């Protein structure tokens, strides 16, 4: 296993650990208010993890555009230039996919909690 393969596994394992810890803590809460507060805190933690997972050059313009043909005169220079762009695009796309998935999952869990709370209140009346 190469170092790059290990780095690719850090993000999913980090998110999984936060989800497991968060779900254990949230399930122990008796109050809906506390449960929602903890969900928001863990959502913030996950978003911070994803933010730090972005490549150090999230803006592709920071690589600099080739000024003239001399900057990419050889095939090796062109390949290296395109590989840097590709790595940044792939990593940014991966993080955006995770952010969208987690945001939708988080919103659904909030709605589910609120619906259960409303049903419990209605059944208590």
XYZ file of N, CA and C in Angstrom:
375
model
N 0.847 -1.178 0.000
C 0.000 0.000 0.000
C 0.889 1.237 0.000
N 0.644 2.113 -0.943
C 1.447 3.324 -1.060
C 0.910 4.415 -0.139
N 1.705 5.437 0.052
C 1.318 6.556 0.909
C 0.102 7.275 0.346
N 0.019 7.421 -0.955
C -1.124 8.091 -1.577
C -2.415 7.325 -1.324
N -2.340 5.988 -1.364
C -3.518 5.180 -1.080
C -3.966 5.373 0.366
N -3.010 5.480 1.275
C -3.321 5.701 2.682
C -3.977 7.064 2.883
N -3.476 8.087 2.195
C -4.057 9.423 2.305
C -5.491 9.450 1.786
N -5.767 8.668 0.759
C -7.119 8.617 0.217
C -8.105 7.987 1.195
N -7.618 7.137 2.091
C -8.480 6.486 3.067
C -8.702 7.323 4.323
N -7.872 8.332 4.545
C -7.997 9.142 5.762
C -9.331 9.872 5.831
N -9.772 10.455 4.733
C -11.016 11.229 4.733
C -12.219 10.357 5.082
N -12.449 9.239 4.381
C -13.616 8.417 4.757
C -13.540 7.872 6.181
N -12.353 7.444 6.625
C -12.232 6.932 7.989
C -12.434 8.032 9.023
N -11.924 9.217 8.757
C -12.142 10.344 9.667
C -13.610 10.691 9.789
N -14.311 10.709 8.661
C -15.742 11.003 8.679
C -16.514 9.893 9.388
N -16.120 8.655 9.170
C -16.785 7.524 9.814
C -16.628 7.599 11.334
N -15.450 7.945 11.792
C -15.212 8.059 13.234
C -16.077 9.157 13.840
N -16.156 10.308 13.158
C -16.990 11.405 13.661
C -18.457 10.983 13.689
N -18.916 10.277 12.650
C -20.306 9.821 12.623
C -20.600 8.819 13.749
N -19.684 7.904 13.994
C -19.906 6.909 15.053
C -19.958 7.580 16.418
N -18.984 8.438 16.693
C -18.968 9.151 17.976
C -20.208 10.029 18.112
N -20.546 10.728 17.040
C -21.725 11.599 17.069
C -23.010 10.832 17.294
N -23.162 9.704 16.610
C -24.409 8.943 16.773
C -24.529 8.367 18.182
N -23.414 7.952 18.780
C -23.451 7.436 20.157
C -23.863 8.546 21.114
N -23.278 9.722 20.965
C -23.597 10.835 21.864
C -25.029 11.311 21.655
N -25.466 11.401 20.405
C -26.814 11.903 20.115
C -27.879 10.931 20.614
N -27.644 9.628 20.485
C -28.631 8.641 20.948
C -28.812 8.677 22.464
N -27.834 9.138 23.178
C -27.927 9.202 24.646
C -28.641 10.458 25.132
N -28.951 11.368 24.225
C -29.624 12.606 24.607
C -31.131 12.370 24.727
N -31.713 12.844 25.809
C -33.149 12.726 26.010
C -33.883 13.948 25.484
N -33.194 15.033 25.380
C -33.802 16.286 24.952
C -33.625 16.481 23.453
N -34.697 16.911 22.799
C -34.620 17.183 21.367
C -33.702 18.370 21.118
N -33.781 19.354 21.998
C -32.930 20.545 21.841
C -31.455 20.165 21.907
N -31.080 19.363 22.892
C -29.682 18.930 23.016
C -29.268 18.081 21.820
N -30.159 17.224 21.374
C -29.872 16.368 20.222
C -29.598 17.219 18.978
N -30.427 18.228 18.765
C -30.228 19.105 17.601
C -28.942 19.917 17.735
N -28.624 20.336 18.954
C -27.385 21.077 19.163
C -26.167 20.208 18.864
N -26.183 18.974 19.338
C -25.064 18.068 19.060
C -24.963 17.748 17.572
N -26.098 17.600 16.902
C -26.065 17.360 15.451
C -25.399 18.527 14.733
N -25.716 19.733 15.163
C -25.117 20.914 14.546
C -23.617 20.970 14.817
N -23.208 20.637 16.023
C -21.783 20.638 16.360
C -21.027 19.611 15.528
N -21.564 18.399 15.429
C -20.880 17.365 14.655
C -20.895 17.684 13.155
N -21.950 18.349 12.691
C -21.975 18.798 11.297
C -20.837 19.800 11.070
N -20.650 20.710 12.013
C -19.557 21.674 11.906
C -18.199 21.003 11.907
N -18.024 19.979 12.743
C -16.755 19.249 12.795
C -16.484 18.566 11.449
N -17.505 17.942 10.898
C -17.338 17.264 9.605
C -17.010 18.271 8.505
N -17.670 19.417 8.510
C -17.390 20.428 7.485
C -15.961 20.969 7.614
N -15.469 21.097 8.845
C -14.086 21.543 9.041
C -13.112 20.497 8.521
N -13.405 19.209 8.784
C -12.557 18.138 8.251
C -12.521 18.205 6.732
N -13.688 18.395 6.123
C -13.735 18.473 4.660
C -13.023 19.721 4.143
N -13.138 20.811 4.865
C -12.481 22.048 4.439
C -10.965 21.850 4.411
N -10.435 21.191 5.445
C -9.002 20.942 5.467
C -8.578 19.852 4.489
N -9.545 19.109 3.961
C -9.242 18.084 2.969
C -9.088 18.652 1.565
N -9.504 19.893 1.391
C -9.339 20.515 0.074
C -7.857 20.649 -0.247
N -7.513 20.597 -1.519
C -6.096 20.764 -1.867
C -5.605 22.149 -1.450
N -4.323 22.242 -1.223
C -3.752 23.515 -0.789
C -3.922 24.602 -1.843
N -4.238 24.205 -3.044
C -4.479 25.165 -4.121
C -5.894 24.987 -4.644
N -6.907 25.369 -3.845
C -8.277 25.150 -4.282
C -8.631 25.949 -5.530
N -7.988 27.065 -5.697
C -8.223 27.843 -6.892
C -7.188 27.445 -7.936
N -7.665 26.983 -9.058
C -6.750 26.503 -10.080
C -5.891 27.623 -10.663
N -6.339 28.842 -10.506
C -5.553 29.943 -11.049
C -4.258 30.149 -10.281
N -4.141 29.580 -9.081
C -2.913 29.765 -8.312
C -1.741 29.014 -8.922
N -2.009 28.034 -9.774
C -0.918 27.344 -10.454
C -0.266 28.261 -11.465
N -0.993 29.256 -11.887
C -0.489 30.155 -12.910
C -0.769 29.592 -14.285
N -1.124 30.463 -15.151
C -1.384 30.054 -16.524
C -0.087 30.160 -17.306
N 0.094 29.306 -18.282
C 1.308 29.438 -19.088
C 1.289 30.774 -19.839
N 2.371 31.509 -19.709
C 2.457 32.821 -20.343
C 2.683 32.706 -21.850
N 3.519 31.777 -22.215
C 3.777 31.577 -23.646
C 4.095 30.108 -23.886
N 4.371 29.768 -25.101
C 4.613 28.379 -25.472
C 5.874 27.820 -24.820
N 6.793 28.690 -24.409
C 8.034 28.225 -23.774
C 7.756 27.563 -22.420
N 6.645 27.962 -21.755
C 6.307 27.374 -20.456
C 5.883 25.909 -20.585
N 5.388 25.546 -21.755
C 4.946 24.159 -21.959
C 5.562 23.596 -23.237
N 6.792 23.954 -23.497
C 7.434 23.577 -24.750
C 7.678 22.078 -24.880
N 7.952 21.406 -23.785
C 8.199 19.968 -23.887
C 6.965 19.202 -23.405
N 6.878 17.970 -23.814
C 5.753 17.133 -23.401
C 5.796 16.875 -21.906
N 6.983 16.802 -21.333
C 7.111 16.563 -19.902
C 6.545 17.728 -19.091
N 6.856 18.968 -19.509
C 6.337 20.143 -18.813
C 4.816 20.206 -18.924
N 4.306 19.904 -20.097
C 2.861 19.928 -20.303
C 2.177 18.857 -19.453
N 2.765 17.664 -19.421
C 2.194 16.588 -18.621
C 2.182 16.952 -17.140
N 3.263 17.496 -16.634
C 3.335 17.886 -15.228
C 2.306 18.976 -14.911
N 2.168 19.924 -15.807
C 1.218 21.014 -15.653
C -0.214 20.473 -15.600
N -0.554 19.572 -16.509
C -1.898 18.999 -16.552
C -2.169 18.077 -15.349
N -1.147 17.382 -14.902
C -1.323 16.515 -13.733
C -1.615 17.322 -12.478
N -0.969 18.462 -12.311
C -1.246 19.304 -11.148
C -2.692 19.786 -11.176
N -3.161 20.207 -12.344
C -4.556 20.623 -12.475
C -5.496 19.461 -12.186
N -5.187 18.298 -12.711
C -6.059 17.136 -12.538
C -6.173 16.739 -11.078
N -5.075 16.716 -10.350
C -5.108 16.353 -8.929
C -5.978 17.333 -8.153
N -5.832 18.620 -8.413
C -6.625 19.629 -7.711
C -8.108 19.494 -8.052
N -8.421 19.239 -9.293
C -9.824 19.090 -9.699
C -10.440 17.851 -9.076
N -9.732 16.743 -9.112
C -10.257 15.491 -8.560
C -10.490 15.620 -7.063
N -9.542 16.153 -6.332
C -9.676 16.283 -4.883
C -10.804 17.247 -4.516
N -10.902 18.360 -5.218
C -11.960 19.325 -4.951
C -13.325 18.723 -5.244
N -13.437 17.979 -6.335
C -14.695 17.323 -6.674
C -15.088 16.298 -5.624
N -14.122 15.537 -5.142
C -14.390 14.541 -4.104
C -14.911 15.205 -2.833
N -14.291 16.286 -2.427
C -14.715 16.983 -1.209
C -16.105 17.589 -1.393
N -16.388 18.143 -2.556
C -17.716 18.715 -2.813
C -18.781 17.620 -2.781
N -18.490 16.454 -3.349
C -19.445 15.334 -3.277
C -19.728 14.950 -1.832
N -18.682 14.837 -1.007
C -18.874 14.515 0.404
C -19.692 15.590 1.103
N -19.409 16.870 0.811
C -20.147 17.960 1.450
C -21.631 17.903 1.100
N -21.938 17.648 -0.156
C -23.342 17.560 -0.567
C -24.019 16.376 0.110
N -23.372 15.216 0.098
C -23.949 14.024 0.726
C -24.190 14.248 2.213
N -23.210 14.781 2.909
C -23.333 14.973 4.356
C -24.372 16.036 4.688
N -24.457 17.090 3.887
C -25.462 18.127 4.123
C -26.868 17.562 3.949
N -27.086 16.792 2.907
C -28.404 16.177 2.698
C -28.704 15.201 3.832
N -27.731 14.373 4.209
C -27.904 13.425 5.306
C -28.226 14.167 6.604
N -27.513 15.247 6.865
C -27.728 16.033 8.085
C -29.122 16.651 8.084
N -29.539 17.232 6.958
C -30.869 17.835 6.889
C -31.963 16.790 7.089
N -31.792 15.616 6.493
C -32.777 14.553 6.676
C -32.832 14.078 8.123
N -31.693 14.018 8.780
C -31.703 13.597 10.186
C -32.375 14.651 11.065
N -32.191 15.913 10.746
C -32.848 16.986 11.504
C -34.358 16.901 11.309
N -34.797 16.757 10.068
C -36.232 16.660 9.776
C -36.824 15.426 10.449
N -36.114 14.317 10.397
C -36.583 13.088 11.045
C -36.742 13.282 12.542
N -35.777 13.923 13.168
C -35.855 14.178 14.611
C -37.035 15.075 14.936
N -37.240 16.105 14.147
C -38.360 17.019 14.400
C -39.703 16.327 14.194
N -39.809 15.486 13.168
C -41.063 14.763 12.930
C -41.360 13.815 14.084
N -40.348 13.093 14.571
C -40.547 12.197 15.712
C -40.981 12.984 16.948
N -40.370 14.140 17.144
C -40.718 14.970 18.299
C -42.165 15.444 18.200
N -42.586 15.879 17.028
C -43.960 16.356 16.843
C -44.946 15.198 17.034
N -44.620 14.020 16.529
C -45.502 12.850 16.708
C -45.625 12.492 18.176
N -44.510 12.552 18.919
C -44.558 12.246 20.349
C -45.387 13.255 21.106
N -45.282 14.522 20.736
C -46.085 15.557 21.387
C -47.565 15.372 21.084
N -47.878 15.011 19.821
C -49.280 14.811 19.447
C -49.871 13.590 20.138
N -49.074 12.528 20.280
C -49.574 11.327 20.933
C -49.732 11.542 22.442
N -48.951 12.446 23.008
C -49.046 12.729 24.441
C -50.313 13.526 24.781
N -50.806 14.264 23.787
C -52.030 15.068 24.015
C -53.189 14.172 23.926
